[in-house]
Amino acid sequence: MPLVTKQKATGSHYTPPELAHFLAKRLVSEADFRQLPELRVLDPACGDGELLVALANS
């Protein structure tokens, strides 16, 4: 078993799907889309897009 995983070697860290879905639910429940019809979300460390996909599906 290698001591350094590929993720560790490349500095890759991914948002667990459960956390992404939790955060998306919180954002959607808190946002007033009538007041913010053009709401935008920035995920500067997008990675594989787990959080953005969860938001799009919420």
PDB file of N, CA and C in Angstrom, residues 15-54:
ATOM      1  N   THR A  15     -15.338  17.327  -2.231  1.00  0.00           N
ATOM      2  CA  THR A  15     -16.461  17.478  -1.315  1.00  0.00           C
ATOM      3  C   THR A  15     -17.262  16.186  -1.329  1.00  0.00           C
ATOM      4  N   PRO A  16     -17.474  15.583  -0.165  1.00  0.00           N
ATOM      5  CA  PRO A  16     -18.303  14.372  -0.125  1.00  0.00           C
ATOM      6  C   PRO A  16     -19.721  14.696  -0.618  1.00  0.00           C
ATOM      7  N   PRO A  17     -20.343  13.795  -1.374  1.00  0.00           N
ATOM      8  CA  PRO A  17     -21.689  14.061  -1.902  1.00  0.00           C
ATOM      9  C   PRO A  17     -22.696  14.439  -0.818  1.00  0.00           C
ATOM     10  N   GLU A  18     -22.612  13.797   0.340  1.00  0.00           N
ATOM     11  CA  GLU A  18     -23.552  14.093   1.426  1.00  0.00           C
ATOM     12  C   GLU A  18     -23.429  15.550   1.869  1.00  0.00           C
ATOM     13  N   LEU A  19     -22.208  16.047   1.960  1.00  0.00           N
ATOM     14  CA  LEU A  19     -21.986  17.433   2.360  1.00  0.00           C
ATOM     15  C   LEU A  19     -22.465  18.389   1.270  1.00  0.00           C
ATOM     16  N   ALA A  20     -22.202  18.057   0.028  1.00  0.00           N
ATOM     17  CA  ALA A  20     -22.644  18.905  -1.084  1.00  0.00           C
ATOM     18  C   ALA A  20     -24.166  19.028  -1.096  1.00  0.00           C
ATOM     19  N   HIS A  21     -24.868  17.919  -0.895  1.00  0.00           N
ATOM     20  CA  HIS A  21     -26.332  17.949  -0.886  1.00  0.00           C
ATOM     21  C   HIS A  21     -26.857  18.734   0.313  1.00  0.00           C
ATOM     22  N   PHE A  22     -26.227  18.580   1.463  1.00  0.00           N
ATOM     23  CA  PHE A  22     -26.615  19.332   2.661  1.00  0.00           C
ATOM     24  C   PHE A  22     -26.457  20.833   2.421  1.00  0.00           C
ATOM     25  N   LEU A  23     -25.306  21.241   1.901  1.00  0.00           N
ATOM     26  CA  LEU A  23     -25.056  22.660   1.642  1.00  0.00           C
ATOM     27  C   LEU A  23     -26.030  23.218   0.601  1.00  0.00           C
ATOM     28  N   ALA A  24     -26.308  22.439  -0.425  1.00  0.00           N
ATOM     29  CA  ALA A  24     -27.241  22.885  -1.460  1.00  0.00           C
ATOM     30  C   ALA A  24     -28.636  23.089  -0.877  1.00  0.00           C
ATOM     31  N   LYS A  25     -29.083  22.155  -0.054  1.00  0.00           N
ATOM     32  CA  LYS A  25     -30.400  22.292   0.576  1.00  0.00           C
ATOM     33  C   LYS A  25     -30.466  23.538   1.442  1.00  0.00           C
ATOM     34  N   ARG A  26     -29.414  23.784   2.208  1.00  0.00           N
ATOM     35  CA  ARG A  26     -29.385  24.971   3.076  1.00  0.00           C
ATOM     36  C   ARG A  26     -29.432  26.246   2.249  1.00  0.00           C
ATOM     37  N   LEU A  27     -28.662  26.307   1.195  1.00  0.00           N
ATOM     38  CA  LEU A  27     -28.643  27.508   0.360  1.00  0.00           C
ATOM     39  C   LEU A  27     -30.003  27.744  -0.279  1.00  0.00           C
ATOM     40  N   VAL A  28     -30.593  26.698  -0.819  1.00  0.00           N
ATOM     41  CA  VAL A  28     -31.884  26.832  -1.487  1.00  0.00           C
ATOM     42  C   VAL A  28     -32.966  27.227  -0.486  1.00  0.00           C
ATOM     43  N   SER A  29     -32.926  26.689   0.723  1.00  0.00           N
ATOM     44  CA  SER A  29     -33.954  27.022   1.715  1.00  0.00           C
ATOM     45  C   SER A  29     -33.781  28.443   2.247  1.00  0.00           C
ATOM     46  N   GLU A  30     -32.566  28.967   2.260  1.00  0.00           N
ATOM     47  CA  GLU A  30     -32.300  30.312   2.781  1.00  0.00           C
ATOM     48  C   GLU A  30     -32.474  31.401   1.723  1.00  0.00           C
ATOM     49  N   ALA A  31     -32.285  31.067   0.484  1.00  0.00           N
ATOM     50  CA  ALA A  31     -32.328  32.074  -0.584  1.00  0.00           C
ATOM     51  C   ALA A  31     -33.773  32.419  -0.921  1.00  0.00           C
ATOM     52  N   ASP A  32     -34.032  33.678  -1.137  1.00  0.00           N
ATOM     53  CA  ASP A  32     -35.343  34.132  -1.584  1.00  0.00           C
ATOM     54  C   ASP A  32     -35.220  34.417  -3.077  1.00  0.00           C
ATOM     55  N   PHE A  33     -35.593  33.439  -3.874  1.00  0.00           N
ATOM     56  CA  PHE A  33     -35.386  33.545  -5.309  1.00  0.00           C
ATOM     57  C   PHE A  33     -36.266  34.610  -5.958  1.00  0.00           C
ATOM     58  N   ARG A  34     -37.322  35.049  -5.268  1.00  0.00           N
ATOM     59  CA  ARG A  34     -38.118  36.155  -5.796  1.00  0.00           C
ATOM     60  C   ARG A  34     -37.317  37.451  -5.709  1.00  0.00           C
ATOM     61  N   GLN A  35     -36.512  37.570  -4.654  1.00  0.00           N
ATOM     62  CA  GLN A  35     -35.685  38.759  -4.472  1.00  0.00           C
ATOM     63  C   GLN A  35     -34.390  38.667  -5.284  1.00  0.00           C
ATOM     64  N   LEU A  36     -33.970  37.450  -5.568  1.00  0.00           N
ATOM     65  CA  LEU A  36     -32.696  37.231  -6.269  1.00  0.00           C
ATOM     66  C   LEU A  36     -32.919  36.362  -7.506  1.00  0.00           C
ATOM     67  N   PRO A  37     -33.630  36.871  -8.509  1.00  0.00           N
ATOM     68  CA  PRO A  37     -33.935  36.026  -9.665  1.00  0.00           C
ATOM     69  C   PRO A  37     -32.703  35.602 -10.455  1.00  0.00           C
ATOM     70  N   GLU A  38     -31.621  36.334 -10.332  1.00  0.00           N
ATOM     71  CA  GLU A  38     -30.409  35.985 -11.070  1.00  0.00           C
ATOM     72  C   GLU A  38     -29.304  35.551 -10.119  1.00  0.00           C
ATOM     73  N   LEU A  39     -29.682  34.781  -9.118  1.00  0.00           N
ATOM     74  CA  LEU A  39     -28.721  34.291  -8.135  1.00  0.00           C
ATOM     75  C   LEU A  39     -27.602  33.525  -8.835  1.00  0.00           C
ATOM     76  N   ARG A  40     -26.386  33.818  -8.457  1.00  0.00           N
ATOM     77  CA  ARG A  40     -25.221  33.121  -9.015  1.00  0.00           C
ATOM     78  C   ARG A  40     -24.430  32.505  -7.877  1.00  0.00           C
ATOM     79  N   VAL A  41     -23.803  31.397  -8.165  1.00  0.00           N
ATOM     80  CA  VAL A  41     -23.000  30.694  -7.174  1.00  0.00           C
ATOM     81  C   VAL A  41     -21.594  30.541  -7.725  1.00  0.00           C
ATOM     82  N   LEU A  42     -20.626  30.860  -6.905  1.00  0.00           N
ATOM     83  CA  LEU A  42     -19.223  30.715  -7.293  1.00  0.00           C
ATOM     84  C   LEU A  42     -18.591  29.626  -6.443  1.00  0.00           C
ATOM     85  N   ASP A  43     -17.999  28.661  -7.092  1.00  0.00           N
ATOM     86  CA  ASP A  43     -17.242  27.616  -6.407  1.00  0.00           C
ATOM     87  C   ASP A  43     -15.834  27.669  -6.987  1.00  0.00           C
ATOM     88  N   PRO A  44     -14.954  28.504  -6.411  1.00  0.00           N
ATOM     89  CA  PRO A  44     -13.633  28.712  -7.005  1.00  0.00           C
ATOM     90  C   PRO A  44     -12.753  27.467  -7.013  1.00  0.00           C
ATOM     91  N   ALA A  45     -13.062  26.513  -6.175  1.00  0.00           N
ATOM     92  CA  ALA A  45     -12.285  25.271  -6.138  1.00  0.00           C
ATOM     93  C   ALA A  45     -13.167  24.141  -6.650  1.00  0.00           C
ATOM     94  N   CYS A  46     -13.692  24.309  -7.827  1.00  0.00           N
ATOM     95  CA  CYS A  46     -14.738  23.454  -8.379  1.00  0.00           C
ATOM     96  C   CYS A  46     -14.418  21.963  -8.344  1.00  0.00           C
ATOM     97  N   GLY A  47     -13.198  21.559  -8.609  1.00  0.00           N
ATOM     98  CA  GLY A  47     -12.874  20.129  -8.607  1.00  0.00           C
ATOM     99  C   GLY A  47     -13.729  19.384  -9.612  1.00  0.00           C
ATOM    100  N   ASP A  48     -14.476  18.385  -9.119  1.00  0.00           N
ATOM    101  CA  ASP A  48     -15.332  17.632 -10.028  1.00  0.00           C
ATOM    102  C   ASP A  48     -16.749  18.192 -10.085  1.00  0.00           C
ATOM    103  N   GLY A  49     -16.985  19.321  -9.414  1.00  0.00           N
ATOM    104  CA  GLY A  49     -18.266  20.010  -9.513  1.00  0.00           C
ATOM    105  C   GLY A  49     -19.374  19.453  -8.645  1.00  0.00           C
ATOM    106  N   GLU A  50     -19.035  18.683  -7.640  1.00  0.00           N
ATOM    107  CA  GLU A  50     -20.048  18.046  -6.789  1.00  0.00           C
ATOM    108  C   GLU A  50     -21.020  19.062  -6.192  1.00  0.00           C
ATOM    109  N   LEU A  51     -20.508  20.162  -5.671  1.00  0.00           N
ATOM    110  CA  LEU A  51     -21.372  21.173  -5.065  1.00  0.00           C
ATOM    111  C   LEU A  51     -22.232  21.865  -6.121  1.00  0.00           C
ATOM    112  N   LEU A  52     -21.664  22.186  -7.255  1.00  0.00           N
ATOM    113  CA  LEU A  52     -22.429  22.851  -8.312  1.00  0.00           C
ATOM    114  C   LEU A  52     -23.523  21.945  -8.861  1.00  0.00           C
ATOM    115  N   VAL A  53     -23.241  20.674  -9.004  1.00  0.00           N
ATOM    116  CA  VAL A  53     -24.252  19.724  -9.482  1.00  0.00           C
ATOM    117  C   VAL A  53     -25.369  19.596  -8.452  1.00  0.00           C
ATOM    118  N   ALA A  54     -25.011  19.519  -7.174  1.00  0.00           N
ATOM    119  CA  ALA A  54     -26.025  19.429  -6.119  1.00  0.00           C
ATOM    120  C   ALA A  54     -26.920  20.663  -6.129  1.00  0.00           C
TER     121      ALA A  54
END
